[in-house]
XYZ file of C-alpha atoms in Angstrom:
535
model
C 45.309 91.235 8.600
C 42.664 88.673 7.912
C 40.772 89.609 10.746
C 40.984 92.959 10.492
C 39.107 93.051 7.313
C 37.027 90.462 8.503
C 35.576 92.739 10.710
C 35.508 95.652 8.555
C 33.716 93.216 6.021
C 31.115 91.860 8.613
C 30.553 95.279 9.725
C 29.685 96.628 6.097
C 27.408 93.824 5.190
C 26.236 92.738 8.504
C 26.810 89.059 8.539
C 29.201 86.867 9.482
C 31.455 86.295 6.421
C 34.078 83.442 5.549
C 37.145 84.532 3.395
C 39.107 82.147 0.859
C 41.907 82.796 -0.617
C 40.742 82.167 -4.627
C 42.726 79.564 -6.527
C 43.357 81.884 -9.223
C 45.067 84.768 -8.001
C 44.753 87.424 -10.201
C 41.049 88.001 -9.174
C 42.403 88.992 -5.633
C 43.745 88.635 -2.381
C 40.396 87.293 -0.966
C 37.437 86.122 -2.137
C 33.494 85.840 -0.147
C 31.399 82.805 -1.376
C 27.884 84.189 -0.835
C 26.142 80.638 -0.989
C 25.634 80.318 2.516
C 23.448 83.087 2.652
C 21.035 82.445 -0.026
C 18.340 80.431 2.135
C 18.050 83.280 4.675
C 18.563 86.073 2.282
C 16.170 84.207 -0.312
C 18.187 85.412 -3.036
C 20.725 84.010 -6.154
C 24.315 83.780 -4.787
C 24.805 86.029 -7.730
C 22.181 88.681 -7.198
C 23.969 88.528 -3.081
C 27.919 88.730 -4.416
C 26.177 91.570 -6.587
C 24.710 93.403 -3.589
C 27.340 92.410 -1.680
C 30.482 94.081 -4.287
C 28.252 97.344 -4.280
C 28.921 98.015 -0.376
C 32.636 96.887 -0.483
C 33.884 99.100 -3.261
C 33.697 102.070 -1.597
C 35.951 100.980 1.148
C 39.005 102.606 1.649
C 40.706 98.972 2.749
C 39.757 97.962 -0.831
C 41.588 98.560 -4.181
C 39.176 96.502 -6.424
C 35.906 94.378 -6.238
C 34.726 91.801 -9.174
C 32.123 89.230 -9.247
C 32.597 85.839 -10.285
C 29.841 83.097 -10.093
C 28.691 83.659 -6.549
C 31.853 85.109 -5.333
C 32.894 88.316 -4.200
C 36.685 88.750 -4.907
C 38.725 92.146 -3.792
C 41.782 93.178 -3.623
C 43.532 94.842 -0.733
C 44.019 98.367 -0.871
C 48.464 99.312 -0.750
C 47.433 102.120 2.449
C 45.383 99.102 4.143
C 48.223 96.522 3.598
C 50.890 98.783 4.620
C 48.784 100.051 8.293
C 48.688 96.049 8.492
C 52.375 95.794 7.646
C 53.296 98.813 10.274
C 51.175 97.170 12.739
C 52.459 94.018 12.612
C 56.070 94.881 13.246
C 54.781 97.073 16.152
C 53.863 93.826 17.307
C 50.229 95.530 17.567
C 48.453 93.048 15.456
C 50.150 90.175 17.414
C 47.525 91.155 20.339
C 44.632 93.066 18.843
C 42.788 90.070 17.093
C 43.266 86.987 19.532
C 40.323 84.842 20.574
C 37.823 86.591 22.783
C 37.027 83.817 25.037
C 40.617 83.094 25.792
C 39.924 79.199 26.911
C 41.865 78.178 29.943
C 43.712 74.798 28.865
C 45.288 71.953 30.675
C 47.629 70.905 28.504
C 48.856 66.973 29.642
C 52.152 65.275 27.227
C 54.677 62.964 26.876
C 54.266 61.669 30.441
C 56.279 59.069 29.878
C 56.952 56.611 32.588
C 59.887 57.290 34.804
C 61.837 54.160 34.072
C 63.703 54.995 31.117
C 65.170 57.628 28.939
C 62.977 59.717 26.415
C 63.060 57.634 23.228
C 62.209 58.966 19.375
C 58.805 58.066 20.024
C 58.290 60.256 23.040
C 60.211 63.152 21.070
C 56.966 64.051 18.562
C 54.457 64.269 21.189
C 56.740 66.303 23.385
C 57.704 68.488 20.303
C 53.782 68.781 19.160
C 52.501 69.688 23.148
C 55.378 72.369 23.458
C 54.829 74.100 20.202
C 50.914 73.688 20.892
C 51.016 75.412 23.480
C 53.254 78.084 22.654
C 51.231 79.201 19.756
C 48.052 79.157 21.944
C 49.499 81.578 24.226
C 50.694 83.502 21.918
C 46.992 84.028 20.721
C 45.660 84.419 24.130
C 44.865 81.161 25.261
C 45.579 80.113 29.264
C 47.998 77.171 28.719
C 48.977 75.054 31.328
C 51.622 72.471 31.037
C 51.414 69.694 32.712
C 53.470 66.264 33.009
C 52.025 63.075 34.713
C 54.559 60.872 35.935
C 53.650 57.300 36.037
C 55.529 56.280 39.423
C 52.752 54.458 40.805
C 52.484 49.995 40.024
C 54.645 47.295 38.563
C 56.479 49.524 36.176
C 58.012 50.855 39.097
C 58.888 47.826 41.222
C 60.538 46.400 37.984
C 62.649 49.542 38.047
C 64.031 49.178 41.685
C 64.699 45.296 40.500
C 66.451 46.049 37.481
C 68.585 48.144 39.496
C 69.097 45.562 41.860
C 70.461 43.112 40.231
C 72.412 45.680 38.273
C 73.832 46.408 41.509
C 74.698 42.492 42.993
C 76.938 42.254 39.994
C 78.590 45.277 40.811
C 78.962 44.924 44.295
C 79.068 40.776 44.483
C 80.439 40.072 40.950
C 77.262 38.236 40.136
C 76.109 37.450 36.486
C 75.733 40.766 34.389
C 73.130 39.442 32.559
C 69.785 40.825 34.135
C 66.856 38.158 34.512
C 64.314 38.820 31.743
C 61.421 40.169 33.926
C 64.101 43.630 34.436
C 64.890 46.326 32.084
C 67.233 46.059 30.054
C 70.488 48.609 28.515
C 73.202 49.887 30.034
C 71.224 52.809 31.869
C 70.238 49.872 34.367
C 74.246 49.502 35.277
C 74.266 53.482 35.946
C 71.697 53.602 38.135
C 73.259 50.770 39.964
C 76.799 52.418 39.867
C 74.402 56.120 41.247
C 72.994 53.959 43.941
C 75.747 52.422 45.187
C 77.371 55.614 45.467
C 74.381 57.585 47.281
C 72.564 54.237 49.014
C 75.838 52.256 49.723
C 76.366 48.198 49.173
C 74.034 47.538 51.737
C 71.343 48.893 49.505
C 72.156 45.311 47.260
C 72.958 43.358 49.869
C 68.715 41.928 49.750
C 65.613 43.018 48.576
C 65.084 45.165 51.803
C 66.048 47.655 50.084
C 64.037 47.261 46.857
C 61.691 50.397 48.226
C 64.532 52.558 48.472
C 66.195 51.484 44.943
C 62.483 52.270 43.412
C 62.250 55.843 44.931
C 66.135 56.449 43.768
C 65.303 54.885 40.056
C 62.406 56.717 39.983
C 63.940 60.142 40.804
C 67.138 60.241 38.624
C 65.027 59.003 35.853
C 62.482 62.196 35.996
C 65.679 63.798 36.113
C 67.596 62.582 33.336
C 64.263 63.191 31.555
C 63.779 66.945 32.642
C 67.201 67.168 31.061
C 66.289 65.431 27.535
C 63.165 67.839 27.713
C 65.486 70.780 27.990
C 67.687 69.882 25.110
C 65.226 70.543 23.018
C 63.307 73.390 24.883
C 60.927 72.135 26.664
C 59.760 72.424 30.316
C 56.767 72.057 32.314
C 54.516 74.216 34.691
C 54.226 70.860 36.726
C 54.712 67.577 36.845
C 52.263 65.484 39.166
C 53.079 62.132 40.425
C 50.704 59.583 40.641
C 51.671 57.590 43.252
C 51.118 60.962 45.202
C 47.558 60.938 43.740
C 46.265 57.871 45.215
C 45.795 59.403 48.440
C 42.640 60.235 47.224
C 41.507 56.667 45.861
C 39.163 56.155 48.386
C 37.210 59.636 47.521
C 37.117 58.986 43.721
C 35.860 55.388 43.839
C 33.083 56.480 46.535
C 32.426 58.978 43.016
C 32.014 56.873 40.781
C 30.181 54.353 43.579
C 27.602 57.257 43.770
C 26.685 57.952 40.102
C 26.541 53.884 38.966
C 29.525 53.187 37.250
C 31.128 50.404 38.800
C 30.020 46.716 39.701
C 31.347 44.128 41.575
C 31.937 40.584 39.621
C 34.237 37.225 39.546
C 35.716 39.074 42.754
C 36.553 42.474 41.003
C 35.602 45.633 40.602
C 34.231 47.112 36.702
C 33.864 50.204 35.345
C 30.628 50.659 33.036
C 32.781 51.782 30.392
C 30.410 50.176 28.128
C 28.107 52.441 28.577
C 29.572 55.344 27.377
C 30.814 53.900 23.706
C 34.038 51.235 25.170
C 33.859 47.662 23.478
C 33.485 46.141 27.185
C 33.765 47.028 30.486
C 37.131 47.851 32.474
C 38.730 45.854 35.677
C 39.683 48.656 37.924
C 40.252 46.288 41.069
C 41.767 43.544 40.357
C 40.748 40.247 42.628
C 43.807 40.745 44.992
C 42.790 44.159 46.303
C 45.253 45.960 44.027
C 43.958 48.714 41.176
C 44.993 48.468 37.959
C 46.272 50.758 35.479
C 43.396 52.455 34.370
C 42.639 53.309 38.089
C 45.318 55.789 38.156
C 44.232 57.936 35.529
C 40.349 57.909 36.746
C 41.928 59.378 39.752
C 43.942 61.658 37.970
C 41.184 62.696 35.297
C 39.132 63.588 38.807
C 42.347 65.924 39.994
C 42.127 67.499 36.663
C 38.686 68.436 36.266
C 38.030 69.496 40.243
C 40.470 72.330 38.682
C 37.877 73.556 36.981
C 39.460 74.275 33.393
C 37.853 74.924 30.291
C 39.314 72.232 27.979
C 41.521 69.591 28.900
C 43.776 68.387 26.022
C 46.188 65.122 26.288
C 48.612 64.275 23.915
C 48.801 60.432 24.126
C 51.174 57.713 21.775
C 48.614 56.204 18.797
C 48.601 52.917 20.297
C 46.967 54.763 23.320
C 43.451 54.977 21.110
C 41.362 51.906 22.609
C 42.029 53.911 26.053
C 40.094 56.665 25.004
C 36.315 55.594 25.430
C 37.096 53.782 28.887
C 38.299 57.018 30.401
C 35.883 59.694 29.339
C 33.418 56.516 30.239
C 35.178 57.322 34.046
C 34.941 60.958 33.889
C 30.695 60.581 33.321
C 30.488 58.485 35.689
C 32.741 61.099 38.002
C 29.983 64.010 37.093
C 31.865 65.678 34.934
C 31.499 66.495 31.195
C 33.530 64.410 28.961
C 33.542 66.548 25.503
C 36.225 68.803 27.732
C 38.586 66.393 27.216
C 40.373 66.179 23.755
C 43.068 62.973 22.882
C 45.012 63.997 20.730
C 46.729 60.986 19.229
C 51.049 60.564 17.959
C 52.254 58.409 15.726
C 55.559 56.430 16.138
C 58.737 57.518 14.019
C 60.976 55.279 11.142
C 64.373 57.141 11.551
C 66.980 56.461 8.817
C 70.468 57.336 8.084
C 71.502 57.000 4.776
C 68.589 55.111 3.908
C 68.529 52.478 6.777
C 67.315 51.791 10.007
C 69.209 54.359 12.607
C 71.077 52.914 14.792
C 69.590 51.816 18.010
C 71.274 52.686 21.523
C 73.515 50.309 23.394
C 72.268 52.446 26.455
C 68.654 51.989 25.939
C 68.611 48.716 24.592
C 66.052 48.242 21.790
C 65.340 52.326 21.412
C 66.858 55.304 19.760
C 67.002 58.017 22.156
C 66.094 61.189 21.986
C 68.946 62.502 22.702
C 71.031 60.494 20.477
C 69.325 62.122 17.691
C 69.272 65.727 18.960
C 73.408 65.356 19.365
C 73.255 64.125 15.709
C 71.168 66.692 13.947
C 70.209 69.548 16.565
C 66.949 70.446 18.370
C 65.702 73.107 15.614
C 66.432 70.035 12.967
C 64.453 67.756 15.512
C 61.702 69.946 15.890
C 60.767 71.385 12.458
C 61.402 67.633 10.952
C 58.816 66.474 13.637
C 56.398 69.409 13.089
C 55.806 68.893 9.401
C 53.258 66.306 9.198
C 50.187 66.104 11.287
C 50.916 64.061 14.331
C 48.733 61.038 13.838
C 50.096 60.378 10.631
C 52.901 58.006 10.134
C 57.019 59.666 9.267
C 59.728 58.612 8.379
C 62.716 60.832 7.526
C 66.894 60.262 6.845
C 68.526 62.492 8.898
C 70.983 62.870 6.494
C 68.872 64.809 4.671
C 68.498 67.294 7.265
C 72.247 68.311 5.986
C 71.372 69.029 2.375
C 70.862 72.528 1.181
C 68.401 72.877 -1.340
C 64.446 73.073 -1.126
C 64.360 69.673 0.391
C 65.122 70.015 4.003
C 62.502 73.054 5.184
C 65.190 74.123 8.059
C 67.673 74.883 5.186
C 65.191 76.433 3.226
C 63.383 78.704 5.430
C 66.234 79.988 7.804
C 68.194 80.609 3.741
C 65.150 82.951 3.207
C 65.607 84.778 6.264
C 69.085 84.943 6.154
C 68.947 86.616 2.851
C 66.848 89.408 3.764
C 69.155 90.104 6.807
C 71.935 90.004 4.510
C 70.216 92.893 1.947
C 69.944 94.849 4.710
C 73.924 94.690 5.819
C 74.334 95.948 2.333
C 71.076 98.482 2.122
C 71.116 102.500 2.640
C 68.808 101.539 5.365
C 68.747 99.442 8.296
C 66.341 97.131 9.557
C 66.325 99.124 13.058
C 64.993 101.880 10.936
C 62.157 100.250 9.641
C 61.064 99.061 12.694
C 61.398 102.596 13.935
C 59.394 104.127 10.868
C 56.307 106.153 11.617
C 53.174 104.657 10.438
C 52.570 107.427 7.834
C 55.874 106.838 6.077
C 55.352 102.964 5.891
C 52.325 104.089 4.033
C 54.203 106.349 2.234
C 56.572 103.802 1.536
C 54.278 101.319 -0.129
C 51.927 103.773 -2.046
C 52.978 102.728 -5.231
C 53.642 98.933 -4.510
C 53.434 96.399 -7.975
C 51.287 93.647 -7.610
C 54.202 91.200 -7.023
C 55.605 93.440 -3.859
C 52.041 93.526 -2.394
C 50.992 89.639 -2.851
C 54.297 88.938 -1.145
C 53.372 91.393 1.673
C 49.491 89.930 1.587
C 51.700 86.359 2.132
C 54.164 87.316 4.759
C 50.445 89.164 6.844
C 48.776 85.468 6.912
C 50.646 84.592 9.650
C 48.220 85.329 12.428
C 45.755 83.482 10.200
C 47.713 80.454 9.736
C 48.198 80.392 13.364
C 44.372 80.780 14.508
C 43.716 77.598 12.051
C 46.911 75.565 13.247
C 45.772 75.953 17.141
C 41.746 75.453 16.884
C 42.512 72.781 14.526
C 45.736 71.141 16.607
C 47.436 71.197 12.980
C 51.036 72.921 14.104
C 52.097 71.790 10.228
C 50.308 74.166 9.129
C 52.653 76.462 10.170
C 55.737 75.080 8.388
C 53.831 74.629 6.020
C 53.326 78.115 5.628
C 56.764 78.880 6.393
C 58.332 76.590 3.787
C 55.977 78.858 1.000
C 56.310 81.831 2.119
C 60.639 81.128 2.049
C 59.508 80.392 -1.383
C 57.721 83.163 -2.513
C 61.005 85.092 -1.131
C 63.082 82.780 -2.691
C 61.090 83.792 -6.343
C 61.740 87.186 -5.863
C 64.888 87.243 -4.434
C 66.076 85.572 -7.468
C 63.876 87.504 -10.439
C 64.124 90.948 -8.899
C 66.699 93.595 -8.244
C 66.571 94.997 -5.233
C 69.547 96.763 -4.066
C 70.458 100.545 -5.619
C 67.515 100.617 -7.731
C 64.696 103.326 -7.215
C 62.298 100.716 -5.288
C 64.711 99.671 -2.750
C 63.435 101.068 0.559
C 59.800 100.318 -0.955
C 61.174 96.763 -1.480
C 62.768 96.416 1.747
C 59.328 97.485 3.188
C 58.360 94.466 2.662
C 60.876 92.075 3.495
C 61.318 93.167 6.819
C 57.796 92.107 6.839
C 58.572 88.760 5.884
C 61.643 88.363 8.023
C 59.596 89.144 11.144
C 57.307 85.809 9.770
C 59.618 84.015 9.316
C 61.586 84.850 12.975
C 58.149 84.859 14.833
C 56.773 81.540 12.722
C 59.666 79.356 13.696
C 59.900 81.228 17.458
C 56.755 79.751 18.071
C 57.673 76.371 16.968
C 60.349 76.345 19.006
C 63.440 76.963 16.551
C 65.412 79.830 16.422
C 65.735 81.441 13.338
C 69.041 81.955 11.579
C 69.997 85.992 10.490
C 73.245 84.583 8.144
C 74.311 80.784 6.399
């Protein structure tokens, strides 16, 4: 809806307009701040809005035009709203006004090293990359999803240890307690117990074997993560292994040998970082021969841009935000432009029950897992609960409160609302089938004679493609609960002040709650929660 009278309104006036919504409602559904324009139009704002309300009143998409200190405010016209309404259910709309450019994104999250399970912490940037890029596709965007797995370095060998020594006490009775250089939790002892059932007890029997115990570790980890993922809806178009990448080392230090951005010093090797904005420069080489951390993701930066995509985004953990500046400082000096890539940043989680600390897994050691907490509350309760603050900002919920029903848990809230208008309709003359069937001429019909508070709850339940077009260009997904939670409340209002069933207004009424319902389904579809059609 908002972009179809965007356009309409650019068209007519023949400049490129931005719509509010006005804080006072009763002087419309929209309103045009002409300010902008006064420098090039050398005009008042008011003498513009003036000009401006003259050419808008005669459209048939408009009911009413006033003028208000440099503002244009109009109202929506009921045959406008309800070829919006009709199109929108037709799932028309849901294509017709999508980006023009359509971007083609890499999308990089979690990536989480294979050594452990998914903890809480991994959980909000997995949640905020899948329901990223869900909505982007949705509007037209090329998404693809893509997991680097750190299996490359120390992390790695201190895997295959852990699960050594895991193993001698199985197989050899040796101490249980692992030295202090290994993981630690009771995952270790599984992996031993897996090992020893697919390796044998030779695989324990020395560190011969440690190679062997680091591929297996490695392996069952990605696994067991693939599997946490999926709990909560989430999968990958790929998942690229670094140690895999390193084959082509050699290639992308001779690149960043030929454009100046390493140097040789106290018997290692630098990247320039400094030059590009870091606080110093970077060891890449370290003075044994081996690369370091960082030299792992300029080679994988390099494998991502030689795909020639329009926009790289990564999702990284906040304490990831010193490592920002040294790697686009690598991909300059790899000849390729560094605005493509966007860091978006996660903040940790404080998880409560019943107002303290939740309990931490015996498993995992010091961590709550994942999927601890999805077996506690669900992965629509995990999701939404993650999704409604922006990412970089800190949360902390009680997921106890995730069981109350009232206005303060948003899952309650919003599936109630839903559920309510899929109840009127069990009880209706007409069925929801029906309206979804309706012709557009008798969804006009329909909604000829709507009363204001019908049609600003129909205006509401339309802003969804809006809300959606802000939430993905400005990598804000709670904005879309957000949006949600008040529209469920706006339904809620009415539900509660209005009679709806057996009165003259009911299929009129019903018009538009269908309308909402469809939001409300699609909203929390794209955020990954299914929404609920009874409570």
């Amino acid at each position: 809806m908002y972009q179809a009278i965007k356009e309409i309104i650019d068209s007519t006036l023949g400049v490129s307009s931005i719509l509010e919504k006005p804080r006072d409602k009763s002087l419309g559904h929209f309103a045009l701040p002409t300010f902008s324009f006064a420098k090039t139009l050398r005009k008042a704002p008011q003498m513009i809005a003036q000009e401006f309300a003259q050419k808008l009143e005669n459209l048939p998409q408009i009911a009413s035009v006033s003028v208000v200190n440099g503002y244009v405010n109009f109202t929506l016209s009921n045959a406008f709203l309800a070829q919006c309404a009709w199109e929108f259910l037709q799932g028309k709309m849901e294509s017709k006004h999508t980006k023009s450019q359509k971007e083609h994104i890499l999308l990089e999250y979690v990536s989480a090293n294979p050594t452990g399970p998914l903890h809480i912490g991994h959980a909000r940037g997995a949640v905020f990359g899948d329901s990223l890029a869900r909505i982007g596709r949705f509007l037209g965007y090329k998404i693809y999803t893509e997991y680097y797995v750190n299996d490359a370095g120390a992390q790695i060998e201190k895997l295959g240890k852990s699960i050594y020594y895991a193993g001698r006490h199985l197989v050899f009775s040796e101490s249980r307690e692992l030295p202090s250089e290994c993981y630690q939790g009771e995952y270790i002892f599984e992996l031993a117990q897996d090992a020893r059932e697919s390796l044998g007890d030779t695989a324990f029997k020395n560190m011969e074997s440690l190679d062997a115990l680091n591929v297996f570790g490695r392996n069952k980890m990605l696994d067991e993560i693939k599997q946490n993922l999926a709990q909560v809806g989430i999968s990958f178009d790929s998942y690229v292994s670094e140690k895999t990448l390193f084959s082509e080392w050699d290639s992308t230090l001779q690149c960043l040998q030929a454009h100046q951005g390493v140097y040789e010093e106290d018997k290692k090797l630098w990247l320039k970082s400094t030059e590009y904005g870091d606080e110093k420069d970077r060891v890449i080489v370290r003075e044994n021969g081996e690369a370091t951390y960082l030299a792992g993701d300029i080679i994988y930066h390099r494998n991502k841009f030689k795909r020639e995509f329009d926009r790289y985004i990564n999702i990284w953990g906040a304490d990831h935000h010193g490592y920002i500046a040294r790697v686009k400082a690598a991909i300059e000096f790899l000849g390729f432009e560094s605005q493509k890539l966007e860091v978006l940043l996660a903040q940790m989680v404080a998880l409560l029950k019943d107002g303290i600390p939740y309990k931490m897994s015996k498993r995992a050691g010091n961590f709550i897992l994942m999927k601890d907490v999805v077996d506690d509350i669900g992965a629509d309760a995990l999701r939404l609960m993650f999704l409604s603050k922006k990412p970089d900002t800190h949360l902390e919920f009680d997921v106890n409160d995730l069981q109350k029903q009232d206005a303060s848990n948003p899952l309650y809230y919003i599936n109630y609302a839903n559920a309510r208008i899929h109840t009127l309709f069990t009880k209706a003359s007409i069925s929801m089938e029906s309206q979804y069937n309706a012709s557009m001429q008798s969804y006009v019909e329909s909604l000829k004679d709507a009363p204001e508070n019908l049609r600003d709850l129909l205006v509401l339940a339309l802003g969804l493609q809006k809300v959606l077009n802000d939430a993905f260009e400005q990598r804000l997904v709670n904005k879309v609960v957000d949006y949600l939670y008040a529209l469920a409340g706006e339904l809620h209002h009415f539900y509660t002040t209005t009679k709806i069933l057996n009165t003259e207004n009911e299929k009129q009424i019903l018009a538009v709650l269908i309308v909402v319902a469809h939001s409300i389904t699609l909203g929390l579809d794209l955020l990954g929660v299914k929404a609920k059609v009874s409570m």
